[in-house]
XYZ file of C-alpha atoms in Angstrom:
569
model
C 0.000 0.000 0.000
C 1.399 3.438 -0.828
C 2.907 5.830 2.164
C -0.367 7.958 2.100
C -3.024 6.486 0.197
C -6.625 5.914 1.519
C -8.106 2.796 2.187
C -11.761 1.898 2.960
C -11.085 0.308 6.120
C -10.167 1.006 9.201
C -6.686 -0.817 9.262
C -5.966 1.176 6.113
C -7.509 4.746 8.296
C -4.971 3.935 11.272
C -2.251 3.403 8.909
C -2.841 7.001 7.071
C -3.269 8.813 10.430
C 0.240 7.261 11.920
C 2.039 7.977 8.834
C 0.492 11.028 7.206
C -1.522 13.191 10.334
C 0.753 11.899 13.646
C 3.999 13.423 11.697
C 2.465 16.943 11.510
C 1.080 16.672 15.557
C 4.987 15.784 16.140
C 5.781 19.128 14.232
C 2.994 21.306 15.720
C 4.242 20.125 19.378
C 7.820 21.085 18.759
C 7.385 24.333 17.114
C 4.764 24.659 20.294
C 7.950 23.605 22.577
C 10.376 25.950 20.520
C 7.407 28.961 21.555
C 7.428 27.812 25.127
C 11.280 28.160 25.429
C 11.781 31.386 23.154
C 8.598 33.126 23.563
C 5.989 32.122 25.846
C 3.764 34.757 25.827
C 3.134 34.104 22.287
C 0.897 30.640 23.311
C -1.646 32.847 25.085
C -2.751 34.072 21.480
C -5.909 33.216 20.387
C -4.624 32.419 16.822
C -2.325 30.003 18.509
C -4.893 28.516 21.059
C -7.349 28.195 17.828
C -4.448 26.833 16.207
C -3.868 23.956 18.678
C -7.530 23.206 19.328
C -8.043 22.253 15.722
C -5.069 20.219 15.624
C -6.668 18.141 19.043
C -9.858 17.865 17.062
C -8.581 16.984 13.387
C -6.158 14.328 14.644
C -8.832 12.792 17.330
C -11.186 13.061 13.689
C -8.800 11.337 12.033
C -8.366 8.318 14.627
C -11.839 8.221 15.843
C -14.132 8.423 12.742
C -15.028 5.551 10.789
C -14.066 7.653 7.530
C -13.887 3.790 5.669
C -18.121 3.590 5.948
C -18.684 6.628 3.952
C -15.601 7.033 1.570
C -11.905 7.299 2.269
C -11.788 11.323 0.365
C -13.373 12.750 3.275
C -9.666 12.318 5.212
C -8.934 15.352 2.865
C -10.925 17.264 5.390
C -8.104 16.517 8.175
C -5.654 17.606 5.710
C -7.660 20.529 5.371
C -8.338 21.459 9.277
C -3.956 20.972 8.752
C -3.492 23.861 6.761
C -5.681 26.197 8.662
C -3.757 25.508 11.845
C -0.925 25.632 10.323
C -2.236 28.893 8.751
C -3.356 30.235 12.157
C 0.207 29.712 13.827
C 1.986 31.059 11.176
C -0.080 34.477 10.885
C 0.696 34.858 14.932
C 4.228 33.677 15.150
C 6.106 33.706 11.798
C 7.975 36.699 12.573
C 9.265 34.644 16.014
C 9.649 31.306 14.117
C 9.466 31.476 10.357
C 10.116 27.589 10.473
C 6.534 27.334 10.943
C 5.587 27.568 7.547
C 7.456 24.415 7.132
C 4.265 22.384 9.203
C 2.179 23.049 5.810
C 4.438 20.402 3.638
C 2.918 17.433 5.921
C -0.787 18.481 4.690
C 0.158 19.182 1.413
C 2.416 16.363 0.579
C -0.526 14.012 1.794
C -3.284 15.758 -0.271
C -0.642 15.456 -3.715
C 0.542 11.751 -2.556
C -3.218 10.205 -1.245
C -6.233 11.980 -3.310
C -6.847 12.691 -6.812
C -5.204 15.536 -8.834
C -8.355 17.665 -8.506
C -7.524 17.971 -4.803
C -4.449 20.233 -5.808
C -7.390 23.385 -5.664
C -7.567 22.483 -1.694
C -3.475 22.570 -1.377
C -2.991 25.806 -3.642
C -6.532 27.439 -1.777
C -5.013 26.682 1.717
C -1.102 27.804 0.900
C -3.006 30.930 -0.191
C -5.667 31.510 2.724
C -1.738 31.079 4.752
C -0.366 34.051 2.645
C -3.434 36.044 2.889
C -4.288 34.987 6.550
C -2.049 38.143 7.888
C -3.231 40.904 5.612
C -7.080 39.679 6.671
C -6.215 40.218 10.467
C -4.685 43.372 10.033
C -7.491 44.637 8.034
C -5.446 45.517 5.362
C -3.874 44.602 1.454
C -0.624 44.258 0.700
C 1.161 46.881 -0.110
C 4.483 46.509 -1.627
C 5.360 44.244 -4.604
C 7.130 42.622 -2.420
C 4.282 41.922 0.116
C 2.347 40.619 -3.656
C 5.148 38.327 -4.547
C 4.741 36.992 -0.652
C 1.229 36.007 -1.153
C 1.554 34.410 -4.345
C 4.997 32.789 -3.661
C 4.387 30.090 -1.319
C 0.829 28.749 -3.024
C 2.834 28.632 -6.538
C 5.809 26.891 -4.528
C 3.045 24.376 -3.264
C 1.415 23.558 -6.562
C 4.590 22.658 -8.234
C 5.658 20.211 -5.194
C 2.138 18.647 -5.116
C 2.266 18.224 -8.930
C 5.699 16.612 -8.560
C 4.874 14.218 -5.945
C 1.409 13.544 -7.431
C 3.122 12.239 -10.692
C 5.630 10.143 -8.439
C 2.449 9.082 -6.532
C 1.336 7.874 -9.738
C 4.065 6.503 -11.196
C 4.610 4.312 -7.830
C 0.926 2.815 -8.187
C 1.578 1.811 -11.670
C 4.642 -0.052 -10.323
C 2.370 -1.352 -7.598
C -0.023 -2.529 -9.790
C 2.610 -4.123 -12.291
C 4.101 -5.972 -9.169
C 1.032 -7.084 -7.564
C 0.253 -8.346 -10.901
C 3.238 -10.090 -11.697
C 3.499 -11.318 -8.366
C -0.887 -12.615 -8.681
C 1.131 -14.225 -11.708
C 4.075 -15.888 -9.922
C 1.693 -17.319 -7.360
C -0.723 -18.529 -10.127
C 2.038 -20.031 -12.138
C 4.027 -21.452 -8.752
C 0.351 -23.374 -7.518
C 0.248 -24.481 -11.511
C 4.052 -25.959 -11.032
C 3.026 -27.403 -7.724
C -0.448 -29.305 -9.235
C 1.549 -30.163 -12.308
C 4.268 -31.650 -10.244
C 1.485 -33.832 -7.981
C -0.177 -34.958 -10.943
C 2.899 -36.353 -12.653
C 4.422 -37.705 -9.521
C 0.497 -39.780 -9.074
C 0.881 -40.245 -12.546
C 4.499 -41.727 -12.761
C 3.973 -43.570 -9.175
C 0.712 -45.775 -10.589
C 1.980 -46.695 -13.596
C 3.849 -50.387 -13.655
C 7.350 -49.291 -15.694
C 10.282 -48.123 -13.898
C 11.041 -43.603 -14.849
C 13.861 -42.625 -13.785
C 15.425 -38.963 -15.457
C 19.056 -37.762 -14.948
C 20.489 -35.066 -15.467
C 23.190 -33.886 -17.493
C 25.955 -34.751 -14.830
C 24.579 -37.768 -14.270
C 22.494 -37.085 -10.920
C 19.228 -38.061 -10.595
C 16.583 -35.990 -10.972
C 13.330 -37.405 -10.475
C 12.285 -41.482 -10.185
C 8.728 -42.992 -9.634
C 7.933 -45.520 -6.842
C 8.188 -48.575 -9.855
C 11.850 -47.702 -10.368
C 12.473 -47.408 -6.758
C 11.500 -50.904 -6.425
C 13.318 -52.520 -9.554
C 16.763 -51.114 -8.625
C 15.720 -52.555 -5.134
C 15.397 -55.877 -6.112
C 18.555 -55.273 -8.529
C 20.944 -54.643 -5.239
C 21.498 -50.788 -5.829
C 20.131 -47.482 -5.274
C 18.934 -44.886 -8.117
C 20.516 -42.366 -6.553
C 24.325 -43.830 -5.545
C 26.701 -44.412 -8.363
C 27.624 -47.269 -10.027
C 23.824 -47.475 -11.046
C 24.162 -51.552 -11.304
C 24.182 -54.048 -9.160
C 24.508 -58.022 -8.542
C 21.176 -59.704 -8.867
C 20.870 -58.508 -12.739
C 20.829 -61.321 -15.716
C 20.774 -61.775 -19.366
C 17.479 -62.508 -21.355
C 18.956 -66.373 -21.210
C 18.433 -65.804 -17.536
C 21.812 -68.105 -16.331
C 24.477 -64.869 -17.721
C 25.211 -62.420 -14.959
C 25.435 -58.788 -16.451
C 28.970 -56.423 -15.807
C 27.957 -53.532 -14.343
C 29.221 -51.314 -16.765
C 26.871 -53.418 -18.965
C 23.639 -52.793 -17.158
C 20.610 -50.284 -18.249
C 21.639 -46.797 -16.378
C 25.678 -46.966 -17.215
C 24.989 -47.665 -20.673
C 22.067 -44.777 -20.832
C 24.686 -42.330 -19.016
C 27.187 -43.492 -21.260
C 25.317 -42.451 -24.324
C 24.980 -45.870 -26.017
C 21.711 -46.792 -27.309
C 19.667 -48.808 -25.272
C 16.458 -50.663 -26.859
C 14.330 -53.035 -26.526
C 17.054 -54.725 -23.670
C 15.615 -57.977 -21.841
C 17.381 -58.311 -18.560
C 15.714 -60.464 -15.413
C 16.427 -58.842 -12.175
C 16.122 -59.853 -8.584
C 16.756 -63.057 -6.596
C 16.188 -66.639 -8.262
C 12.963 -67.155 -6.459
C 11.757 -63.771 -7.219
C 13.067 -63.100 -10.382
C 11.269 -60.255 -12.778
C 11.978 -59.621 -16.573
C 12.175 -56.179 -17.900
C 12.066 -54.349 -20.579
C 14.629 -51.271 -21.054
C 14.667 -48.272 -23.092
C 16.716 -45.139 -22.881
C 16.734 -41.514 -24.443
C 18.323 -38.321 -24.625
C 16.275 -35.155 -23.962
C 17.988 -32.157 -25.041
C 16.786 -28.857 -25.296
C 15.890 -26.450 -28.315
C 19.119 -25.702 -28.726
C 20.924 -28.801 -28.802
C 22.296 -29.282 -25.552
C 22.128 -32.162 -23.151
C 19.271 -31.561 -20.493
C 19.330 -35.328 -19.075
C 18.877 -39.039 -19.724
C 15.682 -40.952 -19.786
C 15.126 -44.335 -18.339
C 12.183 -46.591 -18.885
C 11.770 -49.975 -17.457
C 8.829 -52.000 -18.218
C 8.071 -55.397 -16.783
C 7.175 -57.911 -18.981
C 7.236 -60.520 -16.467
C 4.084 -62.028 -17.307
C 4.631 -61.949 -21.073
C 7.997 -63.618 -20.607
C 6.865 -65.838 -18.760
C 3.717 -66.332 -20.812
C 6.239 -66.905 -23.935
C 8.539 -69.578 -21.780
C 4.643 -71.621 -21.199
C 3.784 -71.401 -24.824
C 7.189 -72.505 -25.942
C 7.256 -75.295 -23.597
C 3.495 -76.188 -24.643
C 4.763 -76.681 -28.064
C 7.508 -78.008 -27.266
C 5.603 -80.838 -24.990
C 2.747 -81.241 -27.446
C 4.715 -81.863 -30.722
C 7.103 -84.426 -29.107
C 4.092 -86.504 -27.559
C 2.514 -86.157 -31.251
C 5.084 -87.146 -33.297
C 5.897 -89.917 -31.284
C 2.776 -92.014 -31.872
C 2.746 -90.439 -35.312
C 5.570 -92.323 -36.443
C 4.414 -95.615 -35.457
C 1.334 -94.723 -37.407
C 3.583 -93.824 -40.717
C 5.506 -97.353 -40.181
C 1.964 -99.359 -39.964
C 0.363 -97.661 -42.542
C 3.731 -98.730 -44.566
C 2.736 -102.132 -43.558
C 0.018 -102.184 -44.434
C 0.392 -100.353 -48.179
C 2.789 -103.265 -48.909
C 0.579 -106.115 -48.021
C -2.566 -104.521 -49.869
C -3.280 -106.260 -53.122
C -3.693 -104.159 -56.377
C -7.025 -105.778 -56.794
C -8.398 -104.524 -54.524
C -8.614 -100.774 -55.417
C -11.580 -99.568 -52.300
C -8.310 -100.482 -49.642
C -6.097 -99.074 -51.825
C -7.845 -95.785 -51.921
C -8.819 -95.721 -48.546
C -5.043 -96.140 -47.294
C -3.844 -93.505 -49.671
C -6.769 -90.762 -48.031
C -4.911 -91.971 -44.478
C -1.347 -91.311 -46.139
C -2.306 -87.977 -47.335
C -3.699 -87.106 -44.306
C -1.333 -88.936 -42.412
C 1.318 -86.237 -44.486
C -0.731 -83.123 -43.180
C -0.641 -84.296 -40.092
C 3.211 -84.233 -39.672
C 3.439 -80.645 -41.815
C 1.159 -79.426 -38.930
C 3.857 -81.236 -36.348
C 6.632 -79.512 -37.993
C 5.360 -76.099 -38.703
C 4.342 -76.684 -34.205
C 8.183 -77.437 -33.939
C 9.065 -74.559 -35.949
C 7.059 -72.018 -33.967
C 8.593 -74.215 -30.495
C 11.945 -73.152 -31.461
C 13.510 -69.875 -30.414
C 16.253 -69.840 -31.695
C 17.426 -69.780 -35.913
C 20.769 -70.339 -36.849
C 21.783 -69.582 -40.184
C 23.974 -71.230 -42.313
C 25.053 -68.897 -45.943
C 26.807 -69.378 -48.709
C 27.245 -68.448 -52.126
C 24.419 -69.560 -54.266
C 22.555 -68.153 -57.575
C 19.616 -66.631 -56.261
C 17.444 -67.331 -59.403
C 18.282 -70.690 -58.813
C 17.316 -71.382 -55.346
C 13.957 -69.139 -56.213
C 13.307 -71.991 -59.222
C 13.634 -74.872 -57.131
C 11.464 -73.513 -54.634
C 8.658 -72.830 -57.805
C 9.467 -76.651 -58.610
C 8.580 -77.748 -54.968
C 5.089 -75.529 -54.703
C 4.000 -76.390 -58.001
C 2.129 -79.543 -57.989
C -0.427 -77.781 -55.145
C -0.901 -75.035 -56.828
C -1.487 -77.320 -60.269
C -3.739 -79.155 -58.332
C -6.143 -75.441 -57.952
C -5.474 -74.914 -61.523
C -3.070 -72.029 -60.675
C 0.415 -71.200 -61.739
C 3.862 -69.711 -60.374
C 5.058 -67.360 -62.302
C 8.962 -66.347 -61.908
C 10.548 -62.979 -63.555
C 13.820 -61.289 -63.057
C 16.221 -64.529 -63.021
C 19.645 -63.925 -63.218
C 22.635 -65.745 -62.751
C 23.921 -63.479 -60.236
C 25.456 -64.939 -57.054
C 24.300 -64.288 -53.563
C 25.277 -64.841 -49.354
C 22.595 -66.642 -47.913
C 21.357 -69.762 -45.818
C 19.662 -71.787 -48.959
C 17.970 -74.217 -46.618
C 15.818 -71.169 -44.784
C 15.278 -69.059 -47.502
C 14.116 -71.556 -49.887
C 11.620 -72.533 -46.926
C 10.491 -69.692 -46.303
C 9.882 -68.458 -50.326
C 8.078 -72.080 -50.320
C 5.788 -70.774 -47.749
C 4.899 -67.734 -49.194
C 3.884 -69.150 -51.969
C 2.380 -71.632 -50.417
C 0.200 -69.163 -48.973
C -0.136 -67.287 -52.009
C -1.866 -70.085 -53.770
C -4.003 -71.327 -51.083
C -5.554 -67.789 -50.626
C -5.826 -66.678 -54.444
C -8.447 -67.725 -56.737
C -8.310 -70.892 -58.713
C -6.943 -70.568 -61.887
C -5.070 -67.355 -60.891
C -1.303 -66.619 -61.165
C 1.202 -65.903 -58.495
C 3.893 -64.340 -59.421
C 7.799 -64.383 -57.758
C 10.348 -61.687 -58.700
C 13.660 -60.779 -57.772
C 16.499 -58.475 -57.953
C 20.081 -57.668 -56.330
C 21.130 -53.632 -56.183
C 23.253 -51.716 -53.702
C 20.303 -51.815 -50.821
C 19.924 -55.299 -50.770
C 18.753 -58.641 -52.134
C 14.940 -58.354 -53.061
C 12.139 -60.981 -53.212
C 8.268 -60.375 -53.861
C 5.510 -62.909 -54.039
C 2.554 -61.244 -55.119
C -0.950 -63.000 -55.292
C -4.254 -61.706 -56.532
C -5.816 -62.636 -53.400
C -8.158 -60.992 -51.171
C -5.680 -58.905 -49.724
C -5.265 -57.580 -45.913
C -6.908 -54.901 -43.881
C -4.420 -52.660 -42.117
C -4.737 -54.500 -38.705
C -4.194 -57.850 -40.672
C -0.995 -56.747 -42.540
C 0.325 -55.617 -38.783
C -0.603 -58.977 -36.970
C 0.200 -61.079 -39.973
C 3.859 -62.446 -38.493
C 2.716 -63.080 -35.076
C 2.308 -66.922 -34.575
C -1.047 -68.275 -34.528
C -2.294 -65.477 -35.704
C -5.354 -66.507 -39.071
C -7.215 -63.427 -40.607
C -10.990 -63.730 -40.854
C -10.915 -64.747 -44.680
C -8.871 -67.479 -43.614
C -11.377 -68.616 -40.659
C -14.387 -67.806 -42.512
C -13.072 -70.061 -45.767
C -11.813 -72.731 -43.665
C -8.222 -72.716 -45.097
C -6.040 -75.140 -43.188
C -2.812 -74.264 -41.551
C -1.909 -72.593 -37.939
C -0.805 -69.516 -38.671
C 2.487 -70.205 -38.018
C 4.282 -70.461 -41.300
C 4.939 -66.778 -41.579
C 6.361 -65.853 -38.108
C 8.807 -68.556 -39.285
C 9.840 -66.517 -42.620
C 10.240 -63.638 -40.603
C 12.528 -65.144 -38.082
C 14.673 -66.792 -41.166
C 14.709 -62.960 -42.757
C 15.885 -61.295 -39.298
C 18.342 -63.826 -38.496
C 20.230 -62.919 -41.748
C 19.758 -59.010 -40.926
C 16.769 -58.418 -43.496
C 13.717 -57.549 -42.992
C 9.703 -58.449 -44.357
C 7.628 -56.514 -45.951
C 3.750 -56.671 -46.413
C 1.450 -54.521 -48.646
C -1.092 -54.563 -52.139
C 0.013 -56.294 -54.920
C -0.937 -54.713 -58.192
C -3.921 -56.294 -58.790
C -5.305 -55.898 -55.495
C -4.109 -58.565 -53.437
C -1.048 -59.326 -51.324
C 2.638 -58.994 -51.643
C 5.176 -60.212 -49.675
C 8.592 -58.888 -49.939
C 11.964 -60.143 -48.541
C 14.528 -57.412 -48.104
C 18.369 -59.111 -47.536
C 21.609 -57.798 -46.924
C 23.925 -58.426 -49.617
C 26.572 -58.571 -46.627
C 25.254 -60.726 -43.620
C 25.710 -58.742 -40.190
C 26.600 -59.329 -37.155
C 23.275 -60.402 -34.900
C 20.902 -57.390 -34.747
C 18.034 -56.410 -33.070
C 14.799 -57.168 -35.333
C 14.255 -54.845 -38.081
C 10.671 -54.820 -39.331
C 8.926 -52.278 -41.733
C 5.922 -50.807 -41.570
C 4.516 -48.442 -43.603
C 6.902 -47.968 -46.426
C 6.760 -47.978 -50.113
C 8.879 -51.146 -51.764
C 9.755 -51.453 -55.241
C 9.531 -54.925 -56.390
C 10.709 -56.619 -58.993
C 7.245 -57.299 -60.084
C 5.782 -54.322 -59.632
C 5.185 -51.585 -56.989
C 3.552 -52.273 -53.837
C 3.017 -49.758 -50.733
C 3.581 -51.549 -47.740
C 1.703 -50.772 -44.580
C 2.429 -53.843 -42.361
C 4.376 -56.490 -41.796
């Protein structure tokens, strides 16, 4: 609140009367005091008795009236009462004490400083009712030029110091305003910071993967109650370098991890951390989980921190390990019996006479059948095993593509369809023969049983700087969007497939894509040309090292056969 400026209450009344009116009752009693010492005879004036009597009743006006129920301007009128006391001593003693006029800058500053500009009439009207005070008691004018410039003197005096500090008066309630604004801001903005941080801390504490941000230095800055307990049950605090500790394994779950090899040294380190399987925690409590990391830099460039997220995946993993040893189980105890069956049924074909052609053709349905039973027994191993090894070499890619057109032939002869292969070559290529020649078979294989009779698939090929190349096209009924990214995961049939009663798994194709990504490639689904599906194998003309899986999605492929935009694996 400014030094002098009204309020409408009473708080704000006491504070104007001990700052503004108790000053100027100070002043009045000493120049009273300096009278009683120098000239005492003077205090028995009426002027000066008059004088001091409206000083008593102004200040007791200003304490005692509740000025704040009617309207804070009326304190002008103890400013007022002031200057006439002031105006009263000064006409009886000035000539004693001409420090007295000095009592009318306490009125007048607090009329410029606390009321509006059109109060500067009452401060010039009083300074000159002071001036004009002693000629009206004598009964006479002034005289002289002199005795003029007297009158005049002081009021002008006045009304440039009130119009001075009025304009600082103003210019200090602008700055009041601006800071009780910006300061209404800070507090708005600080109780926004302090909401935003409880909502992300509830946020980051209920949600099941580890967050853990450090800073630039390497010190952490802010962890949720999931990572707390992860780097628990890994034997280390968040907090306490090295960041690592015992109880951390390998995805293999038997290899312990260095600790310069765990999640957080690696993420401080700057290496790139995705998609990391570690198991963490004691044997009989183990958890799996899944690590990411990630720079966050500012506009500019510059480091801000490192960002740490751990999920657990325990459930998954160990949902996975079930499944696998499911298969596993199931195609062991089915193959078993199913080769006595094959040796019988051998048996039994040899001892059949070929006169008798009902028994012949009733053990050749079993042997057929007998045959897609152990396809469905190997494609159950396939999807069982986690691991594929690959084993390249040099071989002409057109080639291995026609024997594996040789092998699919007959079934899709037997729809009245054809393979159709374009872009042979003799060029000469690094790859495993045995996977990729299974793994064109069943994509063709698929391409037949889900195009029309009588239609065409067609297999292309070709070998430039970016890779080895490989599209089976159909004219098929194609994939939805959500098909073409679901299409690789095992056991996974689309609805044509259920609806039309097409035999198989759903297994063969998460088996081409783990023959691709073990030789560093990648697959590729999207529309073939004339509507239906292509499938595209990207290889490395150089094998790599072992890599994470690289899978497209949504990228446009040139094939040999044609263009296709792929949207999905």
């Amino acid at each position: 609140m400014p030094l002098f400026e009204p309020q409408r209450a009473r708080a704000g009344r006491i504070r104007v009367f001990t700052r503004a009116q108790l000053p100027f009752v100070i002043g009045t009693l000493v120049v009273l005091a300096a009278l009683a010492v120098g000239a005492p005879a003077s205090l028995s004036s009426p002027l000066v008795g008059a004088a001091v009597v409206l000083v008593i009743v102004a200040s007791m006006a200003g304490t005692l009236v509740p000025w704040e129920l009617f309207s804070s301007s009326w304190l002008i009128a103890v400013a007022m009462a002031d200057i006439v006391a002031v105006a009263l001593l000064r006409t009886e003693v000035v000539w004693l004490l001409p420090g007295v006029s000095m009592l009318a800058i306490f009125p007048i500053l607090w009329i410029a400083y606390g009321f509006p500009p059109v109060a500067f009439t009452a401060a010039v009207g009083g300074a000159a009712f002071m001036t004009s005070l002693p000629f009206l008691v004598r009964g006479s004018w002034p005289a002289t030029p002199l005795e003029w410039a007297n009158v005049f003197t002081l009021p002008g005096l006045i009304l440039a110091v009130a119009v001075v500090v009025n304009i600082a008066a103003q210019h200090l309630r602008r700055n009041a305003r601006r800071l009780r604004a910006s300061h209404e801001e800070r507090a708005r903005a600080l109780a926004q910071a302090h909401d935003n941080e409880l909502v992300l801390r509830t946020v980051l504490d209920n949600v099941r993967s580890g967050v853990a941000l450090y800073d630039d230095a390497g010190r952490l800055v802010l962890a949720n109650r999931t990572a707390e307990d992860l780097s628990r049950a890994m034997g280390f605090a968040l907090d306490e370098a090295p960041y690592a500790g015992d109880a951390v394994l390998a995805a293999d779950r038997t290899t312990p991890v260095p600790h310069s090899e765990q999640l957080i040294p690696r993420a401080l380190r700057g290496d790139s951390v995705g998609e990391t399987v570690e198991w963490v925690g004691p044997m009989a409590e183990q958890r799996a989980i899944l690590a990411d990391s990630d720079r966050v830099r500012r506009t500019d460039g510059t480091l801000l921190g490192t960002l740490v997220v751990a999920h657990d995946v325990t459930e998954m993993a160990d949902a996975a390990q079930i499944r696998h040893d499911f298969l596993r189980t199931v195609s062991h105890e089915l193959r078993t019996p199913l080769t006595s069956v094959t040796g019988y049924l051998d048996l039994l074909t040899e001892r059949v006479r070929p006169e008798d052609p009902t028994a012949t053709r009733y053990l050749s349905l079993v042997e057929r059948n007998v045959l897609v039973l152990t396809d469905r027994i190997n494609e159950l191993l396939a999807a069982a095993s986690t691991d594929t090894e690959v084993s390249p070499r040099p071989v002409t890619l057109s080639d291995l593509i026609a024997s594996a057109v040789r092998a699919v032939t007959p079934q899709a002869e037997r729809r009245g369809s054809s393979i159709q292969q374009i872009g042979a070559t003799d060029e000469r290529v690094l790859l495993d023969p045995v996977r990729i020649r299974q793994s064109l078979e069943e994509l063709m294989v698929n391409a037949v049983k889900f195009s029309p009779p009588a239609s065409a698939v067609v297999i292309g090929q070709r070998v430039d700087d970016t890779g080895i190349h490989i599209v089976v096209s159909d004219s098929g009924p194609g994939l939805t969007s959500l098909e073409r990214t679901r299409v690789f995961d095992p056991f996974y049939r689309t609805e044509y497939a259920r609806q039309h009663a097409i035999q198989g798994f759903g297994i063969g194709l998460s088996v081409v894509r783990n023959a691709v990504v073990a030789h560093g490639g990648r697959v590729r689904v999207g529309a073939s040309a004339s509507g239906g599906t292509a499938m595209a194998i990207v290889l490395p003309t150089v094998l790599p090292a072992p890599s994470p899986t690289d899978w497209a999605h949504d990228a446009p492929v040139s094939s040999p056969g044609g263009t296709f935009v792929a949207t999905g694996e």
